[in-house]
């Protein structure tokens, strides 16, 4: 089935391209905007002014009520044009959890903030619990006026640039390991919370969180006490499709930049792309990219046609294929560009740094393969 967009979706894609050419016209401007990390608040606020940040949020809270495909177009195009809004994906994942499980007051306040350009963070991982979310030990205990949180979290994206963190903590040890988890909304300036950045090859992205007698009011609970795991599982389609959309856009960028280079670079009296060794690799990569686009867009369409249903196999396939191919095409680009692929001047190394971690966060490729295998009865 060919990928077809509605007129409105194509207009959105075109508008994002025009925005990128105006606001981030070249590498020098992108480097300026990302000097402090992969997210530029200046660009983000301009996108908020366009009304784009509420694309996946309900109209009743000020969003545009867009479909999964609408969101996919936005993600794919912003990633393809390398618009520095690295905090958007995590923000929308968190906002969607609030939309599904939050109180009316939480939704009206925080979803409105998101639409106006504020960021959100979500904190699940701990030093001893990554893929095994059921192994969380950070505790939230009831107090006279609410809750007291103690423990450490890690790999928390956006915490250093957000006003609120959606925390997943253990409130009970009874039952199975996935029982007794509860979501809390925590202000980043709360007493008893320390945020320490983790240095990564991608820049300032993630953080360690340290909770020491951090007091939260009773209404900080998001959803139902003890039901945090079920609330998390309800958002798996969205989280995996966000990552698939972002990496589809990055894969396209890596391929297009590589193709442009091998058409222009001359060696031995002709463009290097005309040599069979590269021409066949380019052909294979083009085929893989076309297949990826069909897979990701078809999965989005399937989700749109079945709102509320979970598609663990399809969403995991989309995430797995998109992240692995984005990494592969970035590495291919670096190899075909030779020394220029390694140099910061050409930007391929930036694409590699952005893509290489995508096979780890949001559920590793190994976890995605395990999920797909289980859905096949293995």
mmCIF file of C-alpha atoms in Angstrom:
data_model
loop_
_atom_site.group_PDB
_atom_site.id
_atom_site.type_symbol
_atom_site.label_atom_id
_atom_site.label_comp_id
_atom_site.label_asym_id
_atom_site.label_seq_id
_atom_site.Cartn_x
_atom_site.Cartn_y
_atom_site.Cartn_z
ATOM 1 C CA UNK A 1 0.000 0.000 0.000
ATOM 2 C CA UNK A 2 1.539 3.371 -0.968
ATOM 3 C CA UNK A 3 1.969 6.079 1.643
ATOM 4 C CA UNK A 4 -0.636 8.749 1.007
ATOM 5 C CA UNK A 5 -1.222 11.869 3.064
ATOM 6 C CA UNK A 6 -4.310 14.025 3.250
ATOM 7 C CA UNK A 7 -4.093 17.548 1.895
ATOM 8 C CA UNK A 8 -3.895 18.881 5.454
ATOM 9 C CA UNK A 9 -1.086 16.483 6.355
ATOM 10 C CA UNK A 10 0.886 17.411 3.245
ATOM 11 C CA UNK A 11 0.382 21.092 4.075
ATOM 12 C CA UNK A 12 1.758 20.425 7.556
ATOM 13 C CA UNK A 13 4.817 18.668 6.123
ATOM 14 C CA UNK A 14 5.422 21.571 3.733
ATOM 15 C CA UNK A 15 4.976 24.145 6.493
ATOM 16 C CA UNK A 16 7.519 22.398 8.710
ATOM 17 C CA UNK A 17 10.001 22.389 5.839
ATOM 18 C CA UNK A 18 9.474 26.118 5.290
ATOM 19 C CA UNK A 19 9.849 26.753 9.033
ATOM 20 C CA UNK A 20 13.135 24.837 9.080
ATOM 21 C CA UNK A 21 14.547 26.704 6.089
ATOM 22 C CA UNK A 22 13.666 29.999 7.748
ATOM 23 C CA UNK A 23 14.659 29.314 11.363
ATOM 24 C CA UNK A 24 17.462 26.728 10.994
ATOM 25 C CA UNK A 25 18.832 27.488 7.521
ATOM 26 C CA UNK A 26 22.294 25.974 7.940
ATOM 27 C CA UNK A 27 24.621 24.053 10.195
ATOM 28 C CA UNK A 28 26.051 27.198 11.779
ATOM 29 C CA UNK A 29 22.608 28.239 12.997
ATOM 30 C CA UNK A 30 21.842 24.711 14.242
ATOM 31 C CA UNK A 31 25.122 24.603 16.157
ATOM 32 C CA UNK A 32 24.274 27.959 17.722
ATOM 33 C CA UNK A 33 20.835 26.750 18.807
ATOM 34 C CA UNK A 34 22.154 23.479 20.243
ATOM 35 C CA UNK A 35 25.190 24.853 22.091
ATOM 36 C CA UNK A 36 23.507 23.989 25.419
ATOM 37 C CA UNK A 37 21.947 20.707 24.299
ATOM 38 C CA UNK A 38 19.713 19.139 21.641
ATOM 39 C CA UNK A 39 16.653 21.198 22.609
ATOM 40 C CA UNK A 40 16.303 24.895 21.761
ATOM 41 C CA UNK A 41 13.624 26.630 23.829
ATOM 42 C CA UNK A 42 13.691 29.591 21.415
ATOM 43 C CA UNK A 43 12.758 27.389 18.459
ATOM 44 C CA UNK A 44 10.307 25.394 20.582
ATOM 45 C CA UNK A 45 8.376 28.503 21.572
ATOM 46 C CA UNK A 46 8.168 29.551 17.928
ATOM 47 C CA UNK A 47 6.688 26.160 17.114
ATOM 48 C CA UNK A 48 4.194 26.670 19.931
ATOM 49 C CA UNK A 49 3.204 29.952 18.281
ATOM 50 C CA UNK A 50 2.412 27.940 15.139
ATOM 51 C CA UNK A 51 0.008 25.790 17.170
ATOM 52 C CA UNK A 52 1.947 22.618 16.425
ATOM 53 C CA UNK A 53 2.832 21.390 19.924
ATOM 54 C CA UNK A 54 -0.721 20.335 20.699
ATOM 55 C CA UNK A 55 -1.012 18.191 17.591
ATOM 56 C CA UNK A 56 -1.585 14.982 19.576
ATOM 57 C CA UNK A 57 -3.652 16.503 22.404
ATOM 58 C CA UNK A 58 -7.457 16.758 22.729
ATOM 59 C CA UNK A 59 -9.271 19.842 21.515
ATOM 60 C CA UNK A 60 -10.987 20.291 24.887
ATOM 61 C CA UNK A 61 -7.604 21.143 26.420
ATOM 62 C CA UNK A 62 -6.501 23.405 23.598
ATOM 63 C CA UNK A 63 -4.902 20.822 21.317
ATOM 64 C CA UNK A 64 -5.762 20.065 17.728
ATOM 65 C CA UNK A 65 -6.946 16.503 18.354
ATOM 66 C CA UNK A 66 -4.687 15.109 15.668
ATOM 67 C CA UNK A 67 -4.450 11.448 14.717
ATOM 68 C CA UNK A 68 -1.440 9.178 15.103
ATOM 69 C CA UNK A 69 -0.671 9.803 11.438
ATOM 70 C CA UNK A 70 -0.804 13.574 11.984
ATOM 71 C CA UNK A 71 1.673 13.215 14.831
ATOM 72 C CA UNK A 72 3.830 10.921 12.709
ATOM 73 C CA UNK A 73 4.060 13.544 9.957
ATOM 74 C CA UNK A 74 5.124 16.165 12.491
ATOM 75 C CA UNK A 75 7.764 13.895 14.033
ATOM 76 C CA UNK A 76 9.123 12.673 10.720
ATOM 77 C CA UNK A 77 9.445 16.136 9.207
ATOM 78 C CA UNK A 78 10.942 17.869 12.257
ATOM 79 C CA UNK A 79 13.492 15.058 12.510
ATOM 80 C CA UNK A 80 14.258 15.076 8.783
ATOM 81 C CA UNK A 81 14.870 18.834 8.824
ATOM 82 C CA UNK A 82 16.893 18.506 12.045
ATOM 83 C CA UNK A 83 14.850 21.091 13.938
ATOM 84 C CA UNK A 84 16.387 21.130 17.447
ATOM 85 C CA UNK A 85 13.392 20.216 19.605
ATOM 86 C CA UNK A 86 14.828 17.127 21.278
ATOM 87 C CA UNK A 87 12.505 17.456 24.266
ATOM 88 C CA UNK A 88 9.267 17.102 22.300
ATOM 89 C CA UNK A 89 9.051 13.301 22.130
ATOM 90 C CA UNK A 90 9.357 12.756 25.881
ATOM 91 C CA UNK A 91 6.961 15.634 26.516
ATOM 92 C CA UNK A 92 4.238 14.120 24.344
ATOM 93 C CA UNK A 93 4.711 10.666 25.891
ATOM 94 C CA UNK A 94 4.258 12.250 29.331
ATOM 95 C CA UNK A 95 1.360 14.443 28.229
ATOM 96 C CA UNK A 96 -0.443 11.415 26.807
ATOM 97 C CA UNK A 97 -0.085 9.605 30.143
ATOM 98 C CA UNK A 98 -1.630 12.635 31.839
ATOM 99 C CA UNK A 99 -4.427 12.731 29.299
ATOM 100 C CA UNK A 100 -5.272 9.080 29.947
ATOM 101 C CA UNK A 101 -4.912 8.998 33.727
ATOM 102 C CA UNK A 102 -4.618 12.488 35.183
ATOM 103 C CA UNK A 103 -7.215 14.447 37.120
ATOM 104 C CA UNK A 104 -9.159 17.165 35.380
ATOM 105 C CA UNK A 105 -7.118 19.808 37.184
ATOM 106 C CA UNK A 106 -3.816 18.165 36.206
ATOM 107 C CA UNK A 107 -4.884 17.926 32.571
ATOM 108 C CA UNK A 108 -6.119 21.494 32.269
ATOM 109 C CA UNK A 109 -2.993 22.956 33.839
ATOM 110 C CA UNK A 110 -0.239 20.772 32.423
ATOM 111 C CA UNK A 111 -1.600 20.022 28.953
ATOM 112 C CA UNK A 112 -2.175 23.731 28.483
ATOM 113 C CA UNK A 113 1.433 24.365 29.486
ATOM 114 C CA UNK A 114 2.634 21.819 26.908
ATOM 115 C CA UNK A 115 0.654 23.457 24.112
ATOM 116 C CA UNK A 116 2.187 26.809 25.079
ATOM 117 C CA UNK A 117 5.752 25.491 24.888
ATOM 118 C CA UNK A 118 6.583 23.981 28.270
ATOM 119 C CA UNK A 119 8.311 20.605 28.565
ATOM 120 C CA UNK A 120 7.534 17.538 30.658
ATOM 121 C CA UNK A 121 9.716 14.647 31.819
ATOM 122 C CA UNK A 122 8.938 11.066 32.809
ATOM 123 C CA UNK A 123 11.076 9.036 35.210
ATOM 124 C CA UNK A 124 10.938 5.244 35.300
ATOM 125 C CA UNK A 125 14.485 3.819 35.077
ATOM 126 C CA UNK A 126 16.692 3.249 38.101
ATOM 127 C CA UNK A 127 20.302 2.095 38.451
ATOM 128 C CA UNK A 128 19.033 -1.465 39.016
ATOM 129 C CA UNK A 129 15.890 -1.342 36.878
ATOM 130 C CA UNK A 130 15.936 -0.452 33.193
ATOM 131 C CA UNK A 131 14.153 -2.867 30.887
ATOM 132 C CA UNK A 132 12.748 -4.570 33.995
ATOM 133 C CA UNK A 133 10.382 -1.808 35.089
ATOM 134 C CA UNK A 134 8.897 -4.160 37.674
ATOM 135 C CA UNK A 135 12.199 -3.985 39.551
ATOM 136 C CA UNK A 136 11.689 -0.379 40.661
ATOM 137 C CA UNK A 137 12.613 0.341 44.283
ATOM 138 C CA UNK A 138 12.270 4.143 44.579
ATOM 139 C CA UNK A 139 9.629 4.414 47.326
ATOM 140 C CA UNK A 140 6.730 6.738 47.943
ATOM 141 C CA UNK A 141 5.233 6.310 51.414
ATOM 142 C CA UNK A 142 2.070 7.892 52.743
ATOM 143 C CA UNK A 143 2.472 10.728 55.216
ATOM 144 C CA UNK A 144 0.041 12.804 57.217
ATOM 145 C CA UNK A 145 -0.370 15.333 54.395
ATOM 146 C CA UNK A 146 0.441 13.269 51.307
ATOM 147 C CA UNK A 147 3.514 11.290 50.299
ATOM 148 C CA UNK A 148 7.241 11.149 51.004
ATOM 149 C CA UNK A 149 9.581 9.941 48.235
ATOM 150 C CA UNK A 150 13.042 8.437 48.749
ATOM 151 C CA UNK A 151 15.325 6.795 46.234
ATOM 152 C CA UNK A 152 17.267 7.329 43.018
ATOM 153 C CA UNK A 153 16.102 7.431 39.407
ATOM 154 C CA UNK A 154 18.295 7.662 36.312
ATOM 155 C CA UNK A 155 18.266 8.321 32.554
ATOM 156 C CA UNK A 156 15.499 10.895 32.997
ATOM 157 C CA UNK A 157 15.192 12.928 29.797
ATOM 158 C CA UNK A 158 14.128 16.589 30.012
ATOM 159 C CA UNK A 159 14.337 16.840 33.821
ATOM 160 C CA UNK A 160 16.832 19.709 33.612
ATOM 161 C CA UNK A 161 14.623 21.765 31.271
ATOM 162 C CA UNK A 162 11.145 20.860 32.548
ATOM 163 C CA UNK A 163 8.935 22.213 35.304
ATOM 164 C CA UNK A 164 7.351 18.848 36.124
ATOM 165 C CA UNK A 165 8.390 15.182 36.152
ATOM 166 C CA UNK A 166 5.997 12.254 35.962
ATOM 167 C CA UNK A 167 7.531 9.901 38.512
ATOM 168 C CA UNK A 168 6.844 6.157 38.689
ATOM 169 C CA UNK A 169 7.519 4.959 42.233
ATOM 170 C CA UNK A 170 6.778 1.935 44.371
ATOM 171 C CA UNK A 171 3.981 2.420 46.892
ATOM 172 C CA UNK A 172 3.521 -1.231 47.872
ATOM 173 C CA UNK A 173 5.513 -4.456 47.873
ATOM 174 C CA UNK A 174 2.465 -6.709 47.993
ATOM 175 C CA UNK A 175 1.493 -8.821 44.999
ATOM 176 C CA UNK A 176 3.544 -9.309 41.838
ATOM 177 C CA UNK A 177 6.465 -7.058 40.937
ATOM 178 C CA UNK A 178 4.297 -5.030 38.569
ATOM 179 C CA UNK A 179 1.770 -4.355 41.331
ATOM 180 C CA UNK A 180 2.145 -1.456 43.728
ATOM 181 C CA UNK A 181 3.553 1.094 41.273
ATOM 182 C CA UNK A 182 2.057 4.590 41.304
ATOM 183 C CA UNK A 183 2.512 7.685 39.164
ATOM 184 C CA UNK A 184 3.158 11.093 40.733
ATOM 185 C CA UNK A 185 3.546 14.563 39.266
ATOM 186 C CA UNK A 186 6.596 16.182 40.844
ATOM 187 C CA UNK A 187 7.665 19.830 40.384
ATOM 188 C CA UNK A 188 11.331 19.993 39.455
ATOM 189 C CA UNK A 189 11.897 22.629 42.154
ATOM 190 C CA UNK A 190 10.457 20.411 44.915
ATOM 191 C CA UNK A 191 12.377 20.294 48.181
ATOM 192 C CA UNK A 192 14.199 17.006 48.544
ATOM 193 C CA UNK A 193 14.780 16.537 44.806
ATOM 194 C CA UNK A 194 18.231 16.926 43.270
ATOM 195 C CA UNK A 195 18.788 16.763 39.510
ATOM 196 C CA UNK A 196 22.255 15.888 38.211
ATOM 197 C CA UNK A 197 23.019 15.786 34.500
ATOM 198 C CA UNK A 198 24.665 12.746 32.911
ATOM 199 C CA UNK A 199 27.298 13.448 30.271
ATOM 200 C CA UNK A 200 26.507 11.618 27.028
ATOM 201 C CA UNK A 201 27.776 11.607 23.457
ATOM 202 C CA UNK A 202 24.504 13.314 22.505
ATOM 203 C CA UNK A 203 25.011 16.242 24.864
ATOM 204 C CA UNK A 204 22.828 17.365 27.764
ATOM 205 C CA UNK A 205 19.842 15.052 27.499
ATOM 206 C CA UNK A 206 19.400 12.849 30.560
ATOM 207 C CA UNK A 207 19.714 13.077 34.317
ATOM 208 C CA UNK A 208 20.041 11.284 37.624
ATOM 209 C CA UNK A 209 17.336 12.154 40.141
ATOM 210 C CA UNK A 210 17.895 11.892 43.897
ATOM 211 C CA UNK A 211 14.873 11.968 46.216
ATOM 212 C CA UNK A 212 15.550 12.548 49.905
ATOM 213 C CA UNK A 213 12.398 12.949 52.007
ATOM 214 C CA UNK A 214 10.713 14.697 49.096
ATOM 215 C CA UNK A 215 7.201 15.637 50.270
ATOM 216 C CA UNK A 216 4.347 15.590 47.769
ATOM 217 C CA UNK A 217 0.716 16.546 48.341
ATOM 218 C CA UNK A 218 -1.991 13.897 48.145
ATOM 219 C CA UNK A 219 -3.206 15.267 44.812
ATOM 220 C CA UNK A 220 0.220 14.632 43.217
ATOM 221 C CA UNK A 221 -0.962 11.095 42.380
ATOM 222 C CA UNK A 222 -1.697 10.641 38.685
ATOM 223 C CA UNK A 223 -4.439 8.093 38.110
ATOM 224 C CA UNK A 224 -5.015 5.312 40.618
ATOM 225 C CA UNK A 225 -2.684 4.337 43.435
ATOM 226 C CA UNK A 226 -1.000 1.016 42.680
ATOM 227 C CA UNK A 227 -2.046 0.992 39.014
ATOM 228 C CA UNK A 228 1.010 2.692 37.521
ATOM 229 C CA UNK A 229 2.079 -0.363 35.500
ATOM 230 C CA UNK A 230 -1.284 -0.700 33.766
ATOM 231 C CA UNK A 231 -1.332 3.020 33.086
ATOM 232 C CA UNK A 232 2.134 2.779 31.522
ATOM 233 C CA UNK A 233 1.183 -0.179 29.341
ATOM 234 C CA UNK A 234 -1.739 1.771 27.887
ATOM 235 C CA UNK A 235 0.740 4.172 26.259
ATOM 236 C CA UNK A 236 3.060 1.707 24.549
ATOM 237 C CA UNK A 237 1.640 2.299 21.054
ATOM 238 C CA UNK A 238 2.338 6.008 21.336
ATOM 239 C CA UNK A 239 5.817 5.767 22.828
ATOM 240 C CA UNK A 240 7.053 3.325 20.200
ATOM 241 C CA UNK A 241 5.451 5.232 17.339
ATOM 242 C CA UNK A 242 7.017 8.490 18.496
ATOM 243 C CA UNK A 243 10.452 6.884 18.345
ATOM 244 C CA UNK A 244 9.634 5.238 15.009
ATOM 245 C CA UNK A 245 8.551 8.564 13.527
ATOM 246 C CA UNK A 246 11.627 10.414 14.723
ATOM 247 C CA UNK A 247 13.998 7.748 13.443
ATOM 248 C CA UNK A 248 12.176 7.471 10.110
ATOM 249 C CA UNK A 249 12.861 11.158 9.579
ATOM 250 C CA UNK A 250 16.487 10.774 10.631
ATOM 251 C CA UNK A 251 16.945 7.736 8.373
ATOM 252 C CA UNK A 252 15.633 9.756 5.429
ATOM 253 C CA UNK A 253 18.055 12.578 6.245
ATOM 254 C CA UNK A 254 21.034 10.228 6.499
ATOM 255 C CA UNK A 255 20.142 8.592 3.183
ATOM 256 C CA UNK A 256 19.530 11.860 1.319
ATOM 257 C CA UNK A 257 22.750 13.437 2.594
ATOM 258 C CA UNK A 258 24.719 10.347 1.603
ATOM 259 C CA UNK A 259 23.128 10.193 -1.840
ATOM 260 C CA UNK A 260 23.860 13.869 -2.502
ATOM 261 C CA UNK A 261 27.499 13.362 -1.508
ATOM 262 C CA UNK A 262 28.177 10.266 -3.648
ATOM 263 C CA UNK A 263 26.665 12.022 -6.656
ATOM 264 C CA UNK A 264 29.031 14.987 -6.285
ATOM 265 C CA UNK A 265 32.246 13.482 -4.900
ATOM 266 C CA UNK A 266 34.663 12.679 -7.735
ATOM 267 C CA UNK A 267 37.394 10.043 -7.539
ATOM 268 C CA UNK A 268 39.251 8.366 -10.412
ATOM 269 C CA UNK A 269 37.521 10.734 -12.816
ATOM 270 C CA UNK A 270 33.877 10.061 -11.966
ATOM 271 C CA UNK A 271 31.300 10.366 -9.135
ATOM 272 C CA UNK A 272 31.923 7.724 -6.479
ATOM 273 C CA UNK A 273 28.260 6.717 -6.532
ATOM 274 C CA UNK A 274 28.698 5.287 -10.012
ATOM 275 C CA UNK A 275 31.050 2.611 -8.718
ATOM 276 C CA UNK A 276 29.191 -0.661 -8.281
ATOM 277 C CA UNK A 277 30.354 -1.148 -4.693
ATOM 278 C CA UNK A 278 28.536 2.026 -3.620
ATOM 279 C CA UNK A 279 25.739 1.967 -6.179
ATOM 280 C CA UNK A 280 24.488 -1.414 -4.947
ATOM 281 C CA UNK A 281 24.679 -0.344 -1.297
ATOM 282 C CA UNK A 282 22.706 2.790 -2.104
ATOM 283 C CA UNK A 283 20.116 0.674 -3.921
ATOM 284 C CA UNK A 284 19.750 -1.669 -0.935
ATOM 285 C CA UNK A 285 19.457 1.255 1.461
ATOM 286 C CA UNK A 286 16.811 2.941 -0.688
ATOM 287 C CA UNK A 287 14.790 -0.272 -0.695
ATOM 288 C CA UNK A 288 15.054 -0.653 3.079
ATOM 289 C CA UNK A 289 14.020 2.972 3.593
ATOM 290 C CA UNK A 290 10.968 2.585 1.350
ATOM 291 C CA UNK A 291 9.936 -0.534 3.276
ATOM 292 C CA UNK A 292 10.384 1.271 6.591
ATOM 293 C CA UNK A 293 8.188 4.175 5.524
ATOM 294 C CA UNK A 294 5.428 1.768 4.502
ATOM 295 C CA UNK A 295 5.685 -0.125 7.796
ATOM 296 C CA UNK A 296 5.610 2.947 10.025
ATOM 297 C CA UNK A 297 2.798 4.715 8.189
ATOM 298 C CA UNK A 298 0.718 1.537 7.929
ATOM 299 C CA UNK A 299 1.085 0.966 11.674
ATOM 300 C CA UNK A 300 -0.031 4.546 12.356
ATOM 301 C CA UNK A 301 -3.036 4.056 10.076
ATOM 302 C CA UNK A 302 -3.942 0.809 11.849
ATOM 303 C CA UNK A 303 -3.808 2.543 15.245
ATOM 304 C CA UNK A 304 -5.965 5.411 13.931
ATOM 305 C CA UNK A 305 -8.567 2.927 12.705
ATOM 306 C CA UNK A 306 -8.642 1.120 16.064
ATOM 307 C CA UNK A 307 -8.396 3.779 18.800
ATOM 308 C CA UNK A 308 -7.827 2.344 22.234
ATOM 309 C CA UNK A 309 -6.521 -1.011 20.981
ATOM 310 C CA UNK A 310 -2.956 -2.101 21.690
ATOM 311 C CA UNK A 311 -0.742 -3.298 18.863
ATOM 312 C CA UNK A 312 2.365 -4.629 20.609
ATOM 313 C CA UNK A 313 3.647 -6.549 17.585
ATOM 314 C CA UNK A 314 3.128 -3.772 15.026
ATOM 315 C CA UNK A 315 4.373 -0.945 17.260
ATOM 316 C CA UNK A 316 7.427 -2.951 18.323
ATOM 317 C CA UNK A 317 8.193 -3.824 14.697
ATOM 318 C CA UNK A 318 7.972 -0.146 13.718
ATOM 319 C CA UNK A 319 10.227 0.941 16.579
ATOM 320 C CA UNK A 320 12.724 -1.857 15.987
ATOM 321 C CA UNK A 321 13.010 -1.366 12.245
ATOM 322 C CA UNK A 322 13.137 2.448 12.370
ATOM 323 C CA UNK A 323 15.798 2.691 15.048
ATOM 324 C CA UNK A 324 18.011 -0.034 13.626
ATOM 325 C CA UNK A 325 17.788 1.342 10.089
ATOM 326 C CA UNK A 326 18.462 4.922 11.213
ATOM 327 C CA UNK A 327 21.622 3.716 12.937
ATOM 328 C CA UNK A 328 22.611 1.625 9.918
ATOM 329 C CA UNK A 329 22.099 4.446 7.414
ATOM 330 C CA UNK A 330 24.053 6.873 9.588
ATOM 331 C CA UNK A 331 26.944 4.424 9.732
ATOM 332 C CA UNK A 332 26.657 3.832 5.987
ATOM 333 C CA UNK A 333 26.763 7.581 5.443
ATOM 334 C CA UNK A 334 29.841 7.948 7.601
ATOM 335 C CA UNK A 335 31.598 5.210 5.653
ATOM 336 C CA UNK A 336 30.684 6.578 2.218
ATOM 337 C CA UNK A 337 31.626 10.130 3.157
ATOM 338 C CA UNK A 338 35.008 8.871 4.288
ATOM 339 C CA UNK A 339 36.901 11.388 6.375
ATOM 340 C CA UNK A 340 34.121 13.943 5.894
ATOM 341 C CA UNK A 341 31.708 11.557 7.590
ATOM 342 C CA UNK A 342 33.855 11.704 10.695
ATOM 343 C CA UNK A 343 34.232 15.491 10.558
ATOM 344 C CA UNK A 344 31.667 17.697 12.280
ATOM 345 C CA UNK A 345 31.582 19.940 9.196
ATOM 346 C CA UNK A 346 29.254 17.631 7.273
ATOM 347 C CA UNK A 347 26.859 16.638 10.055
ATOM 348 C CA UNK A 348 26.785 12.888 9.477
ATOM 349 C CA UNK A 349 28.421 12.296 12.832
ATOM 350 C CA UNK A 350 25.545 14.246 14.442
ATOM 351 C CA UNK A 351 23.048 11.875 12.844
ATOM 352 C CA UNK A 352 25.018 8.905 14.136
ATOM 353 C CA UNK A 353 25.051 10.302 17.671
ATOM 354 C CA UNK A 354 21.306 10.895 17.514
ATOM 355 C CA UNK A 355 20.480 7.471 16.105
ATOM 356 C CA UNK A 356 22.798 5.158 17.992
ATOM 357 C CA UNK A 357 20.979 5.602 21.322
ATOM 358 C CA UNK A 358 17.549 5.073 19.758
ATOM 359 C CA UNK A 359 18.057 1.307 19.785
ATOM 360 C CA UNK A 360 18.420 1.528 23.578
ATOM 361 C CA UNK A 361 15.839 3.967 24.922
ATOM 362 C CA UNK A 362 12.111 3.366 24.810
ATOM 363 C CA UNK A 363 12.761 -0.376 25.067
ATOM 364 C CA UNK A 364 15.929 -1.847 23.609
ATOM 365 C CA UNK A 365 15.961 -3.641 20.271
ATOM 366 C CA UNK A 366 16.382 -6.886 22.199
ATOM 367 C CA UNK A 367 13.218 -6.169 24.190
ATOM 368 C CA UNK A 368 11.314 -5.298 21.005
ATOM 369 C CA UNK A 369 12.380 -8.592 19.415
ATOM 370 C CA UNK A 370 11.303 -10.449 22.528
ATOM 371 C CA UNK A 371 7.864 -8.802 22.421
ATOM 372 C CA UNK A 372 7.452 -9.599 18.731
ATOM 373 C CA UNK A 373 8.469 -13.202 19.369
ATOM 374 C CA UNK A 374 5.933 -13.579 22.178
ATOM 375 C CA UNK A 375 3.124 -12.271 19.962
ATOM 376 C CA UNK A 376 4.046 -15.032 17.523
ATOM 377 C CA UNK A 377 3.524 -17.648 20.203
ATOM 378 C CA UNK A 378 7.192 -18.210 21.021
#
